[in-house]
């Protein structure tokens, strides 16, 4: 579903030099997979995730999603492609002046759906994330966990093939974290949506990922398999992340 | 100067009612033209100023620098000097340099960069992540401007417009003195030059009342639109 081929990304440092945030990385993520990106702070997890929907443009390499090289698309085609890639954020990033329903409707309005289709799809998504009774609330009236459910419903609304989630539970308490992870897992299983999830917690990987890439200093150190709750790790870094959890 | 009694002042003002009404209409006209210009031209200018900032959607150092410099330039003129400097332009556009329509030209000229800065400031308060989320969903720049930026900033924009209106009420008094007419002009002509204190006091009270109403209405609308 997602193939990153020899991706490179560097940023200008304040002193004028360059900083390699992602160096020559290749990664393949299968359709229907829940794939983790794990590593310590500054490892390049967010950058790698943002390269998948081209929020960051790679300095080299190809980003192939559902058979399409996104780096080769013009602005308009890229916008259409992005409608197939939902995104969930650590800070939720909901629109404060739109209701819950309005937030979920947003990507559908963007994609040009009819009002009737939007209304029924919004109701469906609210049902999926268990917020049917909150449709007319504003984000300010919700708890963190509820806000993230809205974020997930919004990402899910246009029936994307992929959902990209950047530390979706890092602003939440442990109990809420588990319910959000269950929600993502449920979506993955019911609708076959591929999920790529960034985290610095091994327990997130254990609880929902099929596989995970361990990142360090902009490179993939190892791709680990998760069997049940067992993580089959070889690298020292993966082991230290396991112990930290 | 004869002694001023409340009753005398009232009859005096009553006899001037048509003139006062005329002054109100002139002030309203100057403000309306200035505000329309501010919204129609200053609004988009403010959006461009914001979007061309580093880290924003259309980050462009040159565009941002040039626009910012121009806005500062116009804003650094004391209003009365701006007005005098714009006399040729006013004559070109309106065909005359006196009357409320003529006064509306320099007022608009000052209102545009003023409102542009207010809009820019207001838009800056929107979290970058919200705009980024819209980008990630495949929103076009126009959709981001209309559906995200303006909608998220709507309450702040109303507050900005309130500030602009009140500032320009007093600018319009200055414009009035040099031939624009209006409430401020009336206060100065009668109260200051002809020592009719009652007219001056009445006009000042009228301005106080208008400012209070504008601010009250602005606050009410802004807080109704704010769901944060
Ligand atoms: N826009 C940017 N400009 C400059 N440097 C950046 C930019 N974005 C990221 N970086 C740098 O790239 C490196 C990787 O950042 P990234 O956000 O991908 O890390 P991360 O693994 O997600 O870390 P965290 O767990 O703290 O979120 C960091 O050192 C960061 O400072
Ligand atoms: Mg990060």
Tab-separated table of C-alpha atoms and ligand atoms in Angstrom:
chain	number	residue	atom	x	y	z
A	1	UNK	CA	0.000	0.000	0.000
A	2	UNK	CA	2.790	2.404	0.960
A	3	UNK	CA	6.281	2.181	-0.474
A	4	UNK	CA	8.925	4.650	0.551
A	5	UNK	CA	11.954	4.303	-1.692
A	6	UNK	CA	15.267	5.838	-0.696
A	7	UNK	CA	13.609	8.808	0.959
A	8	UNK	CA	15.801	11.654	2.124
A	9	UNK	CA	14.818	14.784	3.977
A	10	UNK	CA	17.023	17.428	5.487
A	11	UNK	CA	16.298	20.697	7.227
A	12	UNK	CA	18.229	23.939	7.372
A	13	UNK	CA	19.769	24.466	10.757
A	14	UNK	CA	19.746	27.944	12.283
A	15	UNK	CA	23.535	28.062	11.870
A	16	UNK	CA	23.094	27.604	8.099
A	17	UNK	CA	24.174	23.964	7.966
A	18	UNK	CA	21.969	20.995	7.120
A	19	UNK	CA	20.378	18.493	9.414
A	20	UNK	CA	19.454	15.075	8.060
A	21	UNK	CA	16.061	14.255	9.569
A	22	UNK	CA	15.532	11.190	7.359
A	23	UNK	CA	18.453	9.606	5.557
A	24	UNK	CA	18.006	7.238	2.639
A	25	UNK	CA	15.141	5.246	4.082
A	26	UNK	CA	13.081	2.596	2.366
A	27	UNK	CA	9.992	1.037	3.870
A	28	UNK	CA	7.055	-1.012	2.621
A	29	UNK	CA	3.744	-1.117	4.438
A	30	UNK	CA	1.129	-3.609	3.365
A	31	UNK	CA	-2.584	-3.001	2.780
A	32	UNK	CA	-4.616	-3.522	5.939
A	33	UNK	CA	-1.571	-3.424	8.164
A	34	UNK	CA	-1.234	-1.460	11.412
A	35	UNK	CA	2.319	-0.242	11.186
A	36	UNK	CA	4.194	1.540	13.973
A	37	UNK	CA	6.995	4.071	13.723
A	38	UNK	CA	8.822	4.035	17.038
A	39	UNK	CA	11.932	5.728	18.368
A	40	UNK	CA	13.150	8.312	20.813
A	41	UNK	CA	12.405	12.002	20.512
A	42	UNK	CA	14.041	13.574	17.492
A	43	UNK	CA	14.518	10.230	15.703
A	44	UNK	CA	12.565	11.493	12.696
A	45	UNK	CA	9.269	9.656	13.256
A	46	UNK	CA	6.996	12.603	12.584
A	47	UNK	CA	9.051	13.684	9.608
A	48	UNK	CA	8.837	10.204	8.106
A	49	UNK	CA	5.071	10.104	8.642
A	50	UNK	CA	4.613	13.549	7.106
A	51	UNK	CA	6.628	12.438	4.106
A	52	UNK	CA	3.930	9.842	3.355
A	53	UNK	CA	1.303	12.495	2.556
A	54	UNK	CA	3.903	14.971	1.393
A	55	UNK	CA	3.301	17.484	4.166
A	56	UNK	CA	7.076	17.366	3.934
A	57	UNK	CA	8.459	17.067	0.431
A	58	UNK	CA	11.384	14.616	0.237
A	59	UNK	CA	14.701	15.882	-1.106
A	60	UNK	CA	15.090	12.561	-2.884
A	61	UNK	CA	13.341	9.235	-3.356
A	62	UNK	CA	9.796	8.198	-4.212
A	63	UNK	CA	6.642	8.036	-2.099
A	64	UNK	CA	4.304	5.482	-3.619
A	65	UNK	CA	0.843	5.170	-2.122
A	66	UNK	CA	-1.715	2.805	-3.674
A	67	UNK	CA	0.445	2.477	-6.755
A	68	UNK	CA	0.784	6.223	-7.307
A	69	UNK	CA	4.040	8.144	-6.953
A	70	UNK	CA	2.909	11.190	-4.972
A	71	UNK	CA	6.104	13.116	-5.653
A	72	UNK	CA	5.251	13.113	-9.358
A	73	UNK	CA	1.796	14.660	-8.940
A	74	UNK	CA	0.904	18.301	-9.557
A	75	UNK	CA	-0.772	20.332	-6.807
A	76	UNK	CA	-4.313	19.455	-7.815
A	77	UNK	CA	-3.684	15.721	-8.210
A	78	UNK	CA	-1.842	15.710	-4.879
A	79	UNK	CA	-4.880	17.245	-3.175
A	80	UNK	CA	-7.054	14.480	-4.610
A	81	UNK	CA	-4.578	11.847	-3.470
A	82	UNK	CA	-4.506	13.332	0.021
A	83	UNK	CA	-8.241	12.811	0.300
A	84	UNK	CA	-7.403	9.106	0.361
A	85	UNK	CA	-4.997	9.606	3.271
A	86	UNK	CA	-6.584	10.519	6.586
A	87	UNK	CA	-4.439	12.080	9.280
A	88	UNK	CA	-4.791	12.131	13.065
A	89	UNK	CA	-2.738	14.502	15.218
A	90	UNK	CA	-1.424	14.516	18.750
A	91	UNK	CA	-2.957	17.954	19.370
A	92	UNK	CA	-6.208	16.948	17.584
A	93	UNK	CA	-6.159	20.087	15.386
A	94	UNK	CA	-9.924	20.395	15.266
A	95	UNK	CA	-11.594	23.574	14.083
A	96	UNK	CA	-12.844	25.342	17.197
A	97	UNK	CA	-15.649	27.192	15.417
A	98	UNK	CA	-17.160	24.084	13.856
A	99	UNK	CA	-19.284	21.588	15.701
A	100	UNK	CA	-18.240	17.964	15.989
A	101	UNK	CA	-20.419	17.170	12.979
A	102	UNK	CA	-19.011	20.178	11.131
A	103	UNK	CA	-15.460	19.012	11.732
A	104	UNK	CA	-16.205	15.536	10.409
A	105	UNK	CA	-18.018	17.046	7.427
A	106	UNK	CA	-15.029	19.194	6.491
A	107	UNK	CA	-13.038	16.668	4.428
A	108	UNK	CA	-16.245	15.671	2.647
A	109	UNK	CA	-17.016	19.289	1.747
A	110	UNK	CA	-13.484	19.553	0.427
A	111	UNK	CA	-14.029	16.458	-1.694
A	112	UNK	CA	-17.263	17.897	-3.085
A	113	UNK	CA	-19.798	15.485	-1.582
A	114	UNK	CA	-23.484	16.410	-1.677
A	115	UNK	CA	-25.126	17.697	1.499
A	116	UNK	CA	-27.248	14.554	1.860
A	117	UNK	CA	-24.268	12.224	1.453
A	118	UNK	CA	-22.291	14.296	3.934
A	119	UNK	CA	-25.071	14.148	6.528
A	120	UNK	CA	-25.424	10.384	6.357
A	121	UNK	CA	-21.682	9.737	6.314
A	122	UNK	CA	-21.120	12.071	9.275
A	123	UNK	CA	-23.814	10.231	11.245
A	124	UNK	CA	-22.174	6.907	10.343
A	125	UNK	CA	-18.723	8.069	11.469
A	126	UNK	CA	-20.091	9.513	14.710
A	127	UNK	CA	-21.613	6.106	15.369
A	128	UNK	CA	-18.319	4.333	14.658
A	129	UNK	CA	-16.383	6.425	17.185
A	130	UNK	CA	-19.232	6.420	19.715
A	131	UNK	CA	-20.021	10.133	19.716
A	132	UNK	CA	-23.491	10.113	18.172
A	133	UNK	CA	-24.847	12.204	21.056
A	134	UNK	CA	-22.206	14.914	20.661
A	135	UNK	CA	-22.807	15.929	17.042
A	136	UNK	CA	-23.759	19.519	17.847
A	137	UNK	CA	-21.126	20.109	20.535
A	138	UNK	CA	-18.112	22.294	19.901
A	139	UNK	CA	-14.584	20.915	20.468
A	140	UNK	CA	-14.147	23.176	23.516
A	141	UNK	CA	-16.956	21.228	25.191
A	142	UNK	CA	-15.221	17.850	24.790
A	143	UNK	CA	-12.614	15.918	26.772
A	144	UNK	CA	-9.262	15.095	25.197
A	145	UNK	CA	-10.308	11.542	24.418
A	146	UNK	CA	-13.530	12.726	22.805
A	147	UNK	CA	-11.622	15.267	20.741
A	148	UNK	CA	-9.362	12.537	19.459
A	149	UNK	CA	-12.397	10.443	18.530
A	150	UNK	CA	-13.598	13.373	16.468
A	151	UNK	CA	-10.135	13.527	14.915
A	152	UNK	CA	-10.373	9.857	14.000
A	153	UNK	CA	-13.914	10.204	12.649
A	154	UNK	CA	-12.772	13.151	10.541
A	155	UNK	CA	-9.866	11.125	9.135
A	156	UNK	CA	-12.163	8.181	8.438
A	157	UNK	CA	-15.011	10.129	6.831
A	158	UNK	CA	-13.843	10.204	3.190
A	159	UNK	CA	-13.302	6.413	3.308
A	160	UNK	CA	-9.503	6.651	3.052
A	161	UNK	CA	-7.263	3.721	2.273
A	162	UNK	CA	-4.746	4.887	4.845
A	163	UNK	CA	-4.835	6.708	8.167
A	164	UNK	CA	-1.656	8.376	9.371
A	165	UNK	CA	-1.562	9.010	13.115
A	166	UNK	CA	1.151	11.077	14.806
A	167	UNK	CA	1.259	10.184	18.505
A	168	UNK	CA	-2.541	10.168	18.701
A	169	UNK	CA	-2.536	9.180	22.359
A	170	UNK	CA	0.379	11.153	23.767
A	171	UNK	CA	-1.851	13.933	25.109
A	172	UNK	CA	-4.149	11.460	26.860
A	173	UNK	CA	-4.205	9.505	30.123
A	174	UNK	CA	-3.564	5.721	30.066
A	175	UNK	CA	-7.207	4.679	30.188
A	176	UNK	CA	-8.254	7.036	27.420
A	177	UNK	CA	-5.167	5.964	25.461
A	178	UNK	CA	-6.377	2.376	25.479
A	179	UNK	CA	-9.842	3.338	24.271
A	180	UNK	CA	-8.404	5.378	21.395
A	181	UNK	CA	-6.104	2.515	20.422
A	182	UNK	CA	-9.081	0.141	20.498
A	183	UNK	CA	-10.965	2.545	18.286
A	184	UNK	CA	-8.145	2.591	15.709
A	185	UNK	CA	-7.844	-1.186	15.869
A	186	UNK	CA	-11.559	-1.559	15.347
A	187	UNK	CA	-11.451	0.684	12.275
A	188	UNK	CA	-8.527	-1.261	10.892
A	189	UNK	CA	-10.328	-4.576	11.345
A	190	UNK	CA	-13.786	-3.514	10.176
A	191	UNK	CA	-12.817	-1.415	7.185
A	192	UNK	CA	-9.377	-2.752	6.309
A	193	UNK	CA	-7.874	0.735	6.548
A	194	UNK	CA	-4.090	0.708	6.671
A	195	UNK	CA	-2.907	2.543	9.792
A	196	UNK	CA	0.527	4.066	10.254
A	197	UNK	CA	1.022	5.178	13.829
A	198	UNK	CA	3.899	7.148	15.315
A	199	UNK	CA	4.662	6.522	18.968
A	200	UNK	CA	7.486	6.536	21.439
A	201	UNK	CA	5.794	3.933	23.604
A	202	UNK	CA	6.382	0.240	23.039
A	203	UNK	CA	3.078	-0.552	24.687
A	204	UNK	CA	1.242	1.169	21.822
A	205	UNK	CA	3.128	-1.058	19.395
A	206	UNK	CA	2.266	-4.123	21.459
A	207	UNK	CA	-1.372	-3.315	21.694
A	208	UNK	CA	-2.238	-2.575	18.059
A	209	UNK	CA	0.657	-2.901	15.617
A	210	UNK	CA	1.349	-5.845	13.335
A	211	UNK	CA	4.815	-4.539	12.605
A	212	UNK	CA	6.854	-1.514	13.565
A	213	UNK	CA	9.931	0.272	12.288
A	214	UNK	CA	12.429	1.291	14.957
A	215	UNK	CA	13.958	4.639	14.046
A	216	UNK	CA	17.122	6.298	15.187
A	217	UNK	CA	18.764	9.460	13.858
A	218	UNK	CA	16.693	9.425	10.678
A	219	UNK	CA	17.264	5.778	9.776
A	220	UNK	CA	15.297	2.573	10.203
A	221	UNK	CA	17.315	0.424	12.578
A	222	UNK	CA	15.028	-2.581	12.450
A	223	UNK	CA	11.523	-3.605	11.463
A	224	UNK	CA	10.063	-5.686	14.278
A	225	UNK	CA	7.219	-8.202	14.082
A	226	UNK	CA	4.569	-8.201	16.767
A	227	UNK	CA	3.060	-11.598	17.608
A	228	UNK	CA	0.242	-11.231	20.052
A	229	UNK	CA	1.841	-8.978	22.605
A	230	UNK	CA	5.310	-10.400	21.917
A	231	UNK	CA	7.715	-8.096	20.130
A	232	UNK	CA	10.452	-9.947	18.337
A	233	UNK	CA	13.318	-7.452	18.572
A	234	UNK	CA	17.014	-7.892	17.816
A	235	UNK	CA	18.557	-4.440	17.855
A	236	UNK	CA	19.802	-2.942	21.098
A	237	UNK	CA	17.680	0.131	20.505
A	238	UNK	CA	14.470	-1.870	20.129
A	239	UNK	CA	15.337	-3.770	23.303
A	240	UNK	CA	15.914	-0.568	25.244
A	241	UNK	CA	12.547	0.746	24.037
A	242	UNK	CA	11.010	-2.541	25.173
A	243	UNK	CA	12.528	-2.145	28.589
A	244	UNK	CA	11.440	1.466	28.885
A	245	UNK	CA	7.841	0.373	28.360
B	1	UNK	CA	-22.234	85.408	25.653
B	2	UNK	CA	-25.726	85.014	27.083
B	3	UNK	CA	-26.276	82.712	30.012
B	4	UNK	CA	-26.877	79.112	29.012
B	5	UNK	CA	-29.927	77.436	30.484
B	6	UNK	CA	-30.893	73.850	29.832
B	7	UNK	CA	-34.153	74.935	28.233
B	8	UNK	CA	-32.399	77.418	25.979
B	9	UNK	CA	-29.907	74.787	24.914
B	10	UNK	CA	-32.713	72.390	24.041
B	11	UNK	CA	-34.546	74.879	21.842
B	12	UNK	CA	-31.241	75.817	20.276
B	13	UNK	CA	-30.505	72.166	19.436
B	14	UNK	CA	-34.063	71.548	18.303
B	15	UNK	CA	-33.740	74.364	15.803
B	16	UNK	CA	-30.568	72.723	14.522
B	17	UNK	CA	-32.066	69.260	14.144
B	18	UNK	CA	-31.856	69.220	10.337
B	19	UNK	CA	-28.207	70.211	10.449
B	20	UNK	CA	-27.427	67.570	13.073
B	21	UNK	CA	-29.201	64.934	11.038
B	22	UNK	CA	-27.229	66.015	7.979
B	23	UNK	CA	-23.980	65.724	9.975
B	24	UNK	CA	-24.899	62.207	11.093
B	25	UNK	CA	-25.508	61.182	7.509
B	26	UNK	CA	-22.191	62.630	6.405
B	27	UNK	CA	-20.347	60.778	9.158
B	28	UNK	CA	-22.151	57.564	8.288
B	29	UNK	CA	-21.220	57.977	4.622
B	30	UNK	CA	-17.532	58.601	5.354
B	31	UNK	CA	-17.400	55.611	7.677
B	32	UNK	CA	-19.285	53.343	5.304
B	33	UNK	CA	-16.981	54.062	2.368
B	34	UNK	CA	-13.888	53.729	4.546
B	35	UNK	CA	-15.037	50.427	6.066
B	36	UNK	CA	-16.071	48.932	2.745
B	37	UNK	CA	-12.655	49.808	1.324
B	38	UNK	CA	-10.979	48.394	4.410
B	39	UNK	CA	-12.846	45.099	4.158
B	40	UNK	CA	-12.689	44.747	0.377
B	41	UNK	CA	-9.024	45.701	-0.045
B	42	UNK	CA	-7.475	45.667	3.426
B	43	UNK	CA	-8.922	42.223	4.196
B	44	UNK	CA	-7.291	40.431	1.250
B	45	UNK	CA	-4.098	42.413	1.838
B	46	UNK	CA	-4.039	41.195	5.440
B	47	UNK	CA	-4.562	37.605	4.279
B	48	UNK	CA	-1.660	37.903	1.828
B	49	UNK	CA	0.512	39.447	4.543
B	50	UNK	CA	-0.277	36.473	6.768
B	51	UNK	CA	0.117	33.753	4.144
B	52	UNK	CA	3.436	35.119	2.894
B	53	UNK	CA	5.021	34.963	6.342
B	54	UNK	CA	7.794	32.438	6.851
B	55	UNK	CA	6.358	29.014	7.703
B	56	UNK	CA	2.961	29.776	6.185
B	57	UNK	CA	1.238	28.417	3.099
B	58	UNK	CA	2.796	30.872	0.618
B	59	UNK	CA	5.905	31.847	2.525
B	60	UNK	CA	7.693	34.445	0.438
B	61	UNK	CA	10.199	36.773	1.989
B	62	UNK	CA	10.098	39.316	-0.824
B	63	UNK	CA	6.332	39.624	-1.109
B	64	UNK	CA	5.972	39.780	2.658
B	65	UNK	CA	8.763	42.314	3.036
B	66	UNK	CA	7.491	44.580	0.265
B	67	UNK	CA	3.867	44.526	1.420
B	68	UNK	CA	4.850	44.981	5.062
B	69	UNK	CA	7.036	47.931	4.171
B	70	UNK	CA	4.281	49.594	2.117
B	71	UNK	CA	1.719	49.089	4.856
B	72	UNK	CA	4.084	50.619	7.410
B	73	UNK	CA	4.788	53.520	5.092
B	74	UNK	CA	1.125	54.505	4.729
B	75	UNK	CA	0.492	53.916	8.408
B	76	UNK	CA	3.351	56.179	9.474
B	77	UNK	CA	1.755	59.280	7.950
B	78	UNK	CA	-0.144	61.430	10.445
B	79	UNK	CA	-3.676	61.341	9.104
B	80	UNK	CA	-3.975	65.043	8.391
B	81	UNK	CA	-0.772	65.010	6.339
B	82	UNK	CA	-1.931	61.918	4.469
B	83	UNK	CA	-5.120	63.759	3.682
B	84	UNK	CA	-3.368	66.794	2.299
B	85	UNK	CA	-0.928	64.669	0.294
B	86	UNK	CA	-3.826	62.805	-1.249
B	87	UNK	CA	-5.617	65.914	-2.480
B	88	UNK	CA	-4.586	65.358	-6.111
B	89	UNK	CA	-5.700	61.724	-5.973
B	90	UNK	CA	-8.980	62.726	-4.359
B	91	UNK	CA	-9.641	65.315	-7.051
B	92	UNK	CA	-8.903	62.675	-9.680
B	93	UNK	CA	-11.273	60.090	-8.193
B	94	UNK	CA	-14.116	62.255	-6.887
B	95	UNK	CA	-13.697	65.406	-8.961
B	96	UNK	CA	-13.748	67.577	-5.848
B	97	UNK	CA	-11.863	67.816	-2.577
B	98	UNK	CA	-14.686	68.827	-0.290
B	99	UNK	CA	-17.667	66.909	1.008
B	100	UNK	CA	-17.955	63.542	2.699
B	101	UNK	CA	-17.292	61.556	-0.474
B	102	UNK	CA	-14.016	63.392	-1.026
B	103	UNK	CA	-13.062	62.900	2.614
B	104	UNK	CA	-13.771	59.185	2.223
B	105	UNK	CA	-10.786	58.843	-0.136
B	106	UNK	CA	-8.031	59.548	2.397
B	107	UNK	CA	-10.069	57.735	5.043
B	108	UNK	CA	-10.139	54.614	2.886
B	109	UNK	CA	-6.482	55.026	2.114
B	110	UNK	CA	-5.667	54.986	5.815
B	111	UNK	CA	-8.195	52.281	6.650
B	112	UNK	CA	-6.828	49.705	4.188
B	113	UNK	CA	-3.369	49.163	5.729
B	114	UNK	CA	-4.766	49.565	9.228
B	115	UNK	CA	-7.287	46.787	8.722
B	116	UNK	CA	-4.722	44.673	6.848
B	117	UNK	CA	-2.527	44.650	9.958
B	118	UNK	CA	-5.469	43.856	12.217
B	119	UNK	CA	-6.434	40.927	9.966
B	120	UNK	CA	-2.861	39.665	9.891
B	121	UNK	CA	-2.656	39.778	13.689
B	122	UNK	CA	-5.959	38.000	14.088
B	123	UNK	CA	-5.063	35.214	11.672
B	124	UNK	CA	-1.812	34.600	13.518
B	125	UNK	CA	-3.772	33.357	16.499
B	126	UNK	CA	-5.028	30.328	14.591
B	127	UNK	CA	-2.919	27.286	15.525
B	128	UNK	CA	-0.709	26.221	12.625
B	129	UNK	CA	-1.785	22.623	13.162
B	130	UNK	CA	-5.381	23.391	12.229
B	131	UNK	CA	-4.292	24.777	8.867
B	132	UNK	CA	-1.979	21.825	8.423
B	133	UNK	CA	-4.823	19.404	9.101
B	134	UNK	CA	-6.797	21.038	6.288
B	135	UNK	CA	-3.777	20.769	3.995
B	136	UNK	CA	-3.432	17.104	4.870
B	137	UNK	CA	-7.092	16.565	3.968
B	138	UNK	CA	-6.453	17.954	0.505
B	139	UNK	CA	-8.009	21.405	0.911
B	140	UNK	CA	-7.133	23.957	-1.770
B	141	UNK	CA	-5.613	27.307	-0.774
B	142	UNK	CA	-8.954	29.030	-1.381
B	143	UNK	CA	-10.779	26.469	0.778
B	144	UNK	CA	-8.200	26.941	3.504
B	145	UNK	CA	-8.633	30.715	3.430
B	146	UNK	CA	-12.430	30.705	3.428
B	147	UNK	CA	-13.347	27.599	5.387
B	148	UNK	CA	-10.486	27.507	7.862
B	149	UNK	CA	-8.743	30.854	8.319
B	150	UNK	CA	-11.694	33.218	8.061
B	151	UNK	CA	-14.058	30.907	9.899
B	152	UNK	CA	-11.657	30.196	12.747
B	153	UNK	CA	-10.760	33.891	13.066
B	154	UNK	CA	-14.283	35.228	12.638
B	155	UNK	CA	-14.722	36.466	16.186
B	156	UNK	CA	-11.319	38.191	16.174
B	157	UNK	CA	-12.129	39.723	12.807
B	158	UNK	CA	-15.314	41.250	14.188
B	159	UNK	CA	-13.347	42.676	17.110
B	160	UNK	CA	-10.825	44.116	14.659
B	161	UNK	CA	-13.602	45.685	12.655
B	162	UNK	CA	-15.013	47.218	15.833
B	163	UNK	CA	-11.644	48.767	16.662
B	164	UNK	CA	-11.312	50.053	13.104
B	165	UNK	CA	-14.791	51.594	13.108
B	166	UNK	CA	-14.216	53.440	16.334
B	167	UNK	CA	-10.796	54.749	15.288
B	168	UNK	CA	-12.259	55.915	12.025
B	169	UNK	CA	-15.114	57.662	13.686
B	170	UNK	CA	-12.532	59.984	15.167
B	171	UNK	CA	-10.498	60.140	11.928
B	172	UNK	CA	-13.681	61.164	10.174
B	173	UNK	CA	-13.979	64.116	12.542
B	174	UNK	CA	-10.545	65.274	11.406
B	175	UNK	CA	-11.512	64.729	7.790
B	176	UNK	CA	-14.649	66.700	8.486
B	177	UNK	CA	-12.761	69.780	9.552
B	178	UNK	CA	-11.090	70.151	6.203
B	179	UNK	CA	-14.324	69.990	4.302
B	180	UNK	CA	-15.825	66.578	4.836
B	181	UNK	CA	-18.628	67.611	7.132
B	182	UNK	CA	-19.988	65.221	9.724
B	183	UNK	CA	-20.582	65.238	13.449
B	184	UNK	CA	-17.044	66.201	14.435
B	185	UNK	CA	-17.078	69.086	12.000
B	186	UNK	CA	-20.350	70.370	13.401
B	187	UNK	CA	-18.969	70.218	16.941
B	188	UNK	CA	-15.919	72.220	15.961
B	189	UNK	CA	-17.712	74.771	13.769
B	190	UNK	CA	-20.346	75.669	16.321
B	191	UNK	CA	-18.720	74.786	19.574
B	192	UNK	CA	-15.144	75.846	18.928
B	193	UNK	CA	-15.383	78.680	16.449
B	194	UNK	CA	-18.753	80.181	17.435
B	195	UNK	CA	-18.622	79.433	21.165
B	196	UNK	CA	-21.932	77.558	21.106
B	197	UNK	CA	-20.930	75.243	23.912
B	198	UNK	CA	-24.295	73.510	23.942
B	199	UNK	CA	-23.838	72.290	20.365
B	200	UNK	CA	-20.329	71.071	21.075
B	201	UNK	CA	-21.385	69.218	24.208
B	202	UNK	CA	-24.339	67.672	22.406
B	203	UNK	CA	-22.160	66.508	19.511
B	204	UNK	CA	-19.531	65.056	21.819
B	205	UNK	CA	-22.251	63.227	23.755
B	206	UNK	CA	-23.594	61.926	20.471
B	207	UNK	CA	-20.145	60.599	19.539
B	208	UNK	CA	-19.773	59.015	22.972
B	209	UNK	CA	-23.112	57.304	22.506
B	210	UNK	CA	-22.209	56.046	19.019
B	211	UNK	CA	-18.874	54.660	20.226
B	212	UNK	CA	-20.573	52.855	23.108
B	213	UNK	CA	-23.144	51.333	20.789
B	214	UNK	CA	-20.555	50.186	18.252
B	215	UNK	CA	-18.369	48.632	20.950
B	216	UNK	CA	-21.325	46.937	22.602
B	217	UNK	CA	-22.613	45.518	19.329
B	218	UNK	CA	-19.098	44.434	18.328
B	219	UNK	CA	-18.493	42.648	21.621
B	220	UNK	CA	-21.851	40.921	21.502
B	221	UNK	CA	-21.377	39.656	17.970
B	222	UNK	CA	-17.760	38.612	18.591
B	223	UNK	CA	-18.624	36.582	21.649
B	224	UNK	CA	-21.579	34.946	19.930
B	225	UNK	CA	-19.319	33.839	17.078
B	226	UNK	CA	-16.568	32.566	19.370
B	227	UNK	CA	-16.848	28.842	20.108
B	228	UNK	CA	-13.304	28.375	21.401
C	1	LIG	N1	10.586	22.018	9.943
C	1	LIG	C1	11.749	21.681	10.520
C	1	LIG	N2	12.815	22.485	10.437
C	1	LIG	C2	13.994	22.160	11.007
C	1	LIG	N3	14.224	21.006	11.675
C	1	LIG	C3	13.188	20.151	11.788
C	1	LIG	C4	11.905	20.439	11.218
C	1	LIG	N4	11.078	19.400	11.492
C	1	LIG	C5	11.803	18.519	12.202
C	1	LIG	N5	13.089	18.952	12.367
C	1	LIG	C6	14.159	18.248	13.071
C	1	LIG	O1	14.222	16.932	12.581
C	1	LIG	C7	14.448	15.999	13.626
C	1	LIG	C8	13.378	14.941	13.618
C	1	LIG	O2	12.131	15.557	13.962
C	1	LIG	P1	10.829	14.730	14.138
C	1	LIG	O3	9.761	15.704	14.508
C	1	LIG	O4	10.592	13.904	12.935
C	1	LIG	O5	11.168	13.809	15.372
C	1	LIG	P2	10.254	12.818	16.169
C	1	LIG	O6	10.910	11.492	16.092
C	1	LIG	O7	8.855	12.925	15.711
C	1	LIG	O8	10.397	13.368	17.643
C	1	LIG	P3	9.269	13.560	18.780
C	1	LIG	O9	9.112	12.241	19.442
C	1	LIG	O10	9.924	14.555	19.696
C	1	LIG	O11	8.043	14.075	18.132
C	1	LIG	C9	14.467	16.795	14.918
C	1	LIG	O12	15.814	16.966	15.317
C	1	LIG	C10	13.868	18.115	14.551
C	1	LIG	O13	14.459	19.163	15.271
C	2	LIG	MG1	7.044	13.779	16.522
